[in-house]
Amino acid sequence: MAGKVDLKNLNLVHGHQGPVIDLKWNPYNDNILASAGDDGHIRIWFISDEVDTSDLQPIRILKHHIKRVCMLQWHPSAQNILAACSFDGKVSFWNVDKGELIHDIDSHEAEVFGISWNYNGSQIATVCKDNKLRIFDAHTGEKLQECHVVIAVTPVLAYPT
């Protein structure tokens, strides 16, 4: 039936030791998917065009964080560079091709909830549980700006139809 997914024949991908918190497709390679987990790890998956996930294993497991990785962002202009933020207060920068940590920013005093690159990837913005927005030089980790923000969470209610 068009538009319906047959859940009985759906293959599942297993890898994290807890819930998956974020997923991001690599903008430069349609077959590469990064997943962030509650287990503190980042997994890199190669999803073939045949989409046979019956025995899918990650091609890389990036281990650095000791708490939940809550957001991933691919670099906007450099292939295979991935940033991740975590509840351990760190922002990590990875060379996914090599599976290597490039460097991290460890100057937050609380959980980092979100990250965003600027247009060319020279800076990265972070938002943290301490209600501060920070702008960092992405290459050096130097803090360029900081200000207080109000983080408001608006619940979204969904009702079955």
Short mmCIF file of C-alpha atoms in Angstrom, two decimals:
data_model
loop_
_atom_site.label_atom_id
_atom_site.label_comp_id
_atom_site.label_asym_id
_atom_site.label_seq_id
_atom_site.Cartn_x
_atom_site.Cartn_y
_atom_site.Cartn_z
CA MET A 1 0.00 0.00 0.00
CA ALA A 2 1.47 3.36 -1.02
CA GLY A 3 2.58 5.61 1.84
CA LYS A 4 2.48 2.83 4.42
CA VAL A 5 5.49 1.19 6.05
CA ASP A 6 5.29 -2.53 6.68
CA LEU A 7 6.51 -2.62 10.29
CA LYS A 8 6.66 -6.42 10.35
CA ASN A 9 9.43 -6.47 7.72
CA LEU A 10 11.29 -3.39 8.94
CA ASN A 11 14.96 -3.95 9.78
CA LEU A 12 16.26 -2.27 12.93
CA VAL A 13 19.75 -0.92 13.43
CA HIS A 14 21.24 -1.61 16.84
CA GLY A 15 24.42 -0.09 18.19
CA HIS A 16 24.01 2.32 21.08
CA GLN A 17 23.67 1.08 24.64
CA GLY A 18 20.70 3.37 25.21
CA PRO A 19 18.43 5.79 23.38
CA VAL A 20 19.62 7.59 20.25
CA ILE A 21 19.40 11.32 20.92
CA ASP A 22 20.34 12.84 17.54
CA LEU A 23 20.92 11.80 13.92
CA LYS A 24 22.61 13.76 11.14
CA TRP A 25 23.27 12.80 7.50
CA ASN A 26 26.63 13.88 6.15
CA PRO A 27 25.91 16.72 3.67
CA TYR A 28 28.85 15.60 1.49
CA ASN A 29 28.12 11.87 1.43
CA ASP A 30 24.54 10.63 1.21
CA ASN A 31 25.53 7.23 2.61
CA ILE A 32 27.06 8.42 5.90
CA LEU A 33 24.86 8.86 8.95
CA ALA A 34 26.06 9.95 12.40
CA SER A 35 24.14 9.04 15.54
CA ALA A 36 24.54 10.44 19.04
CA GLY A 37 23.63 8.35 22.02
CA ASP A 38 22.65 8.51 25.63
CA ASP A 39 25.66 6.20 26.14
CA GLY A 40 28.04 9.12 25.40
CA HIS A 41 29.21 7.67 22.09
CA ILE A 42 28.91 8.78 18.50
CA ARG A 43 28.48 6.12 15.85
CA ILE A 44 29.15 6.59 12.17
CA TRP A 45 27.14 4.38 9.84
CA PHE A 46 27.50 3.60 6.15
CA ILE A 47 24.01 3.13 4.76
CA SER A 48 24.29 1.51 1.32
CA ASP A 49 21.99 2.42 -1.53
CA GLU A 50 20.50 -1.08 -1.24
CA VAL A 51 19.38 -0.21 2.31
CA ASP A 52 20.00 -3.72 3.62
CA THR A 53 20.32 -3.07 7.34
CA SER A 54 19.97 -6.68 8.42
CA ASP A 55 23.58 -6.81 9.65
CA LEU A 56 24.55 -3.15 9.78
CA GLN A 57 27.54 -2.30 11.95
CA PRO A 58 29.00 1.17 12.58
CA ILE A 59 32.12 1.98 10.57
CA ARG A 60 33.40 4.19 13.43
CA ILE A 61 32.63 4.55 17.11
CA LEU A 62 33.80 7.89 18.47
CA LYS A 63 34.38 7.73 22.22
CA HIS A 64 35.25 10.80 24.23
CA HIS A 65 32.25 11.98 26.19
CA ILE A 66 31.31 10.55 29.58
CA LYS A 67 27.66 11.66 29.46
CA ARG A 68 24.86 11.91 26.89
CA VAL A 69 25.80 13.34 23.49
CA CYS A 70 22.80 15.53 22.72
CA MET A 71 23.55 17.18 19.37
CA LEU A 72 25.65 16.64 16.26
CA GLN A 73 26.50 19.15 13.52
CA TRP A 74 28.50 18.46 10.36
CA HIS A 75 30.91 21.23 9.34
CA PRO A 76 29.32 23.46 6.68
CA SER A 77 32.35 23.62 4.37
CA ALA A 78 34.84 20.87 5.35
CA GLN A 79 34.07 17.27 4.51
CA ASN A 80 33.96 14.72 7.31
CA ILE A 81 34.36 17.16 10.21
CA LEU A 82 31.74 16.65 12.90
CA ALA A 83 31.04 18.65 16.06
CA ALA A 84 29.21 17.16 19.03
CA CYS A 85 28.02 18.56 22.34
CA SER A 86 27.40 16.66 25.52
CA PHE A 87 25.94 16.84 28.98
CA ASP A 88 29.53 16.48 30.24
CA GLY A 89 30.01 20.16 29.30
CA LYS A 90 32.30 19.49 26.33
CA VAL A 91 32.08 20.25 22.63
CA SER A 92 34.17 17.84 20.58
CA PHE A 93 35.45 18.18 17.02
CA TRP A 94 36.10 15.00 15.05
CA ASN A 95 37.83 13.95 11.85
CA VAL A 96 35.38 11.22 10.97
CA ASP A 97 37.56 9.76 8.17
CA LYS A 98 40.32 8.98 10.67
CA GLY A 99 38.07 8.48 13.69
CA GLU A 100 40.20 11.01 15.56
CA LEU A 101 39.34 13.72 18.03
CA ILE A 102 40.74 16.99 16.63
CA HIS A 103 40.18 18.95 19.85
CA ASP A 104 37.48 19.82 22.31
CA ILE A 105 36.16 22.86 24.13
CA ASP A 106 36.01 22.14 27.83
CA SER A 107 35.15 25.56 29.25
CA HIS A 108 31.45 25.06 30.00
CA GLU A 109 30.45 24.59 33.61
CA ALA A 110 27.22 22.74 32.84
CA GLU A 111 25.50 20.63 30.21
CA VAL A 112 25.80 21.89 26.64
CA PHE A 113 22.39 21.64 24.96
CA GLY A 114 23.08 22.93 21.47
CA ILE A 115 25.70 23.92 18.92
CA SER A 116 25.64 25.70 15.59
CA TRP A 117 28.39 26.52 13.09
CA ASN A 118 28.56 29.89 11.39
CA TYR A 119 28.30 29.90 7.58
CA ASN A 120 31.94 29.00 6.87
CA GLY A 121 32.71 26.91 9.95
CA SER A 122 35.22 29.28 11.51
CA GLN A 123 33.08 29.79 14.62
CA ILE A 124 30.71 27.70 16.63
CA ALA A 125 27.96 28.87 18.97
CA THR A 126 26.97 26.91 22.07
CA VAL A 127 24.06 27.16 24.46
CA CYS A 128 24.42 25.74 27.92
CA LYS A 129 22.36 24.91 31.01
CA ASP A 130 23.94 27.93 32.73
CA ASN A 131 21.81 30.12 30.39
CA LYS A 132 24.81 31.42 28.48
CA LEU A 133 25.32 31.65 24.76
CA ARG A 134 28.98 31.43 23.83
CA ILE A 135 30.77 31.94 20.52
CA PHE A 136 34.07 30.14 20.05
CA ASP A 137 36.78 30.12 17.41
CA ALA A 138 36.22 26.61 16.07
CA HIS A 139 39.91 26.07 15.25
CA THR A 140 41.46 27.17 18.54
CA GLY A 141 38.60 26.84 21.03
CA GLU A 142 39.12 30.44 22.14
CA LYS A 143 35.97 32.02 23.57
CA LEU A 144 35.12 35.11 21.51
CA GLN A 145 31.83 36.22 23.04
CA GLU A 146 29.47 35.30 25.85
CA CYS A 147 26.06 36.56 26.90
CA HIS A 148 23.14 35.53 29.08
CA VAL A 149 20.08 34.17 27.34
CA VAL A 150 16.68 33.00 28.45
CA ILE A 151 16.10 29.43 27.40
CA ALA A 152 12.40 28.75 27.21
CA VAL A 153 11.02 25.34 26.48
CA THR A 154 7.52 25.31 25.04
CA PRO A 155 5.76 21.97 25.27
CA VAL A 156 4.26 20.59 22.11
CA LEU A 157 1.04 18.73 22.67
CA ALA A 158 -0.06 16.09 20.21
CA TYR A 159 -3.50 14.57 20.25
CA PRO A 160 -4.42 11.43 18.35
CA THR A 161 -6.86 12.01 15.53
#
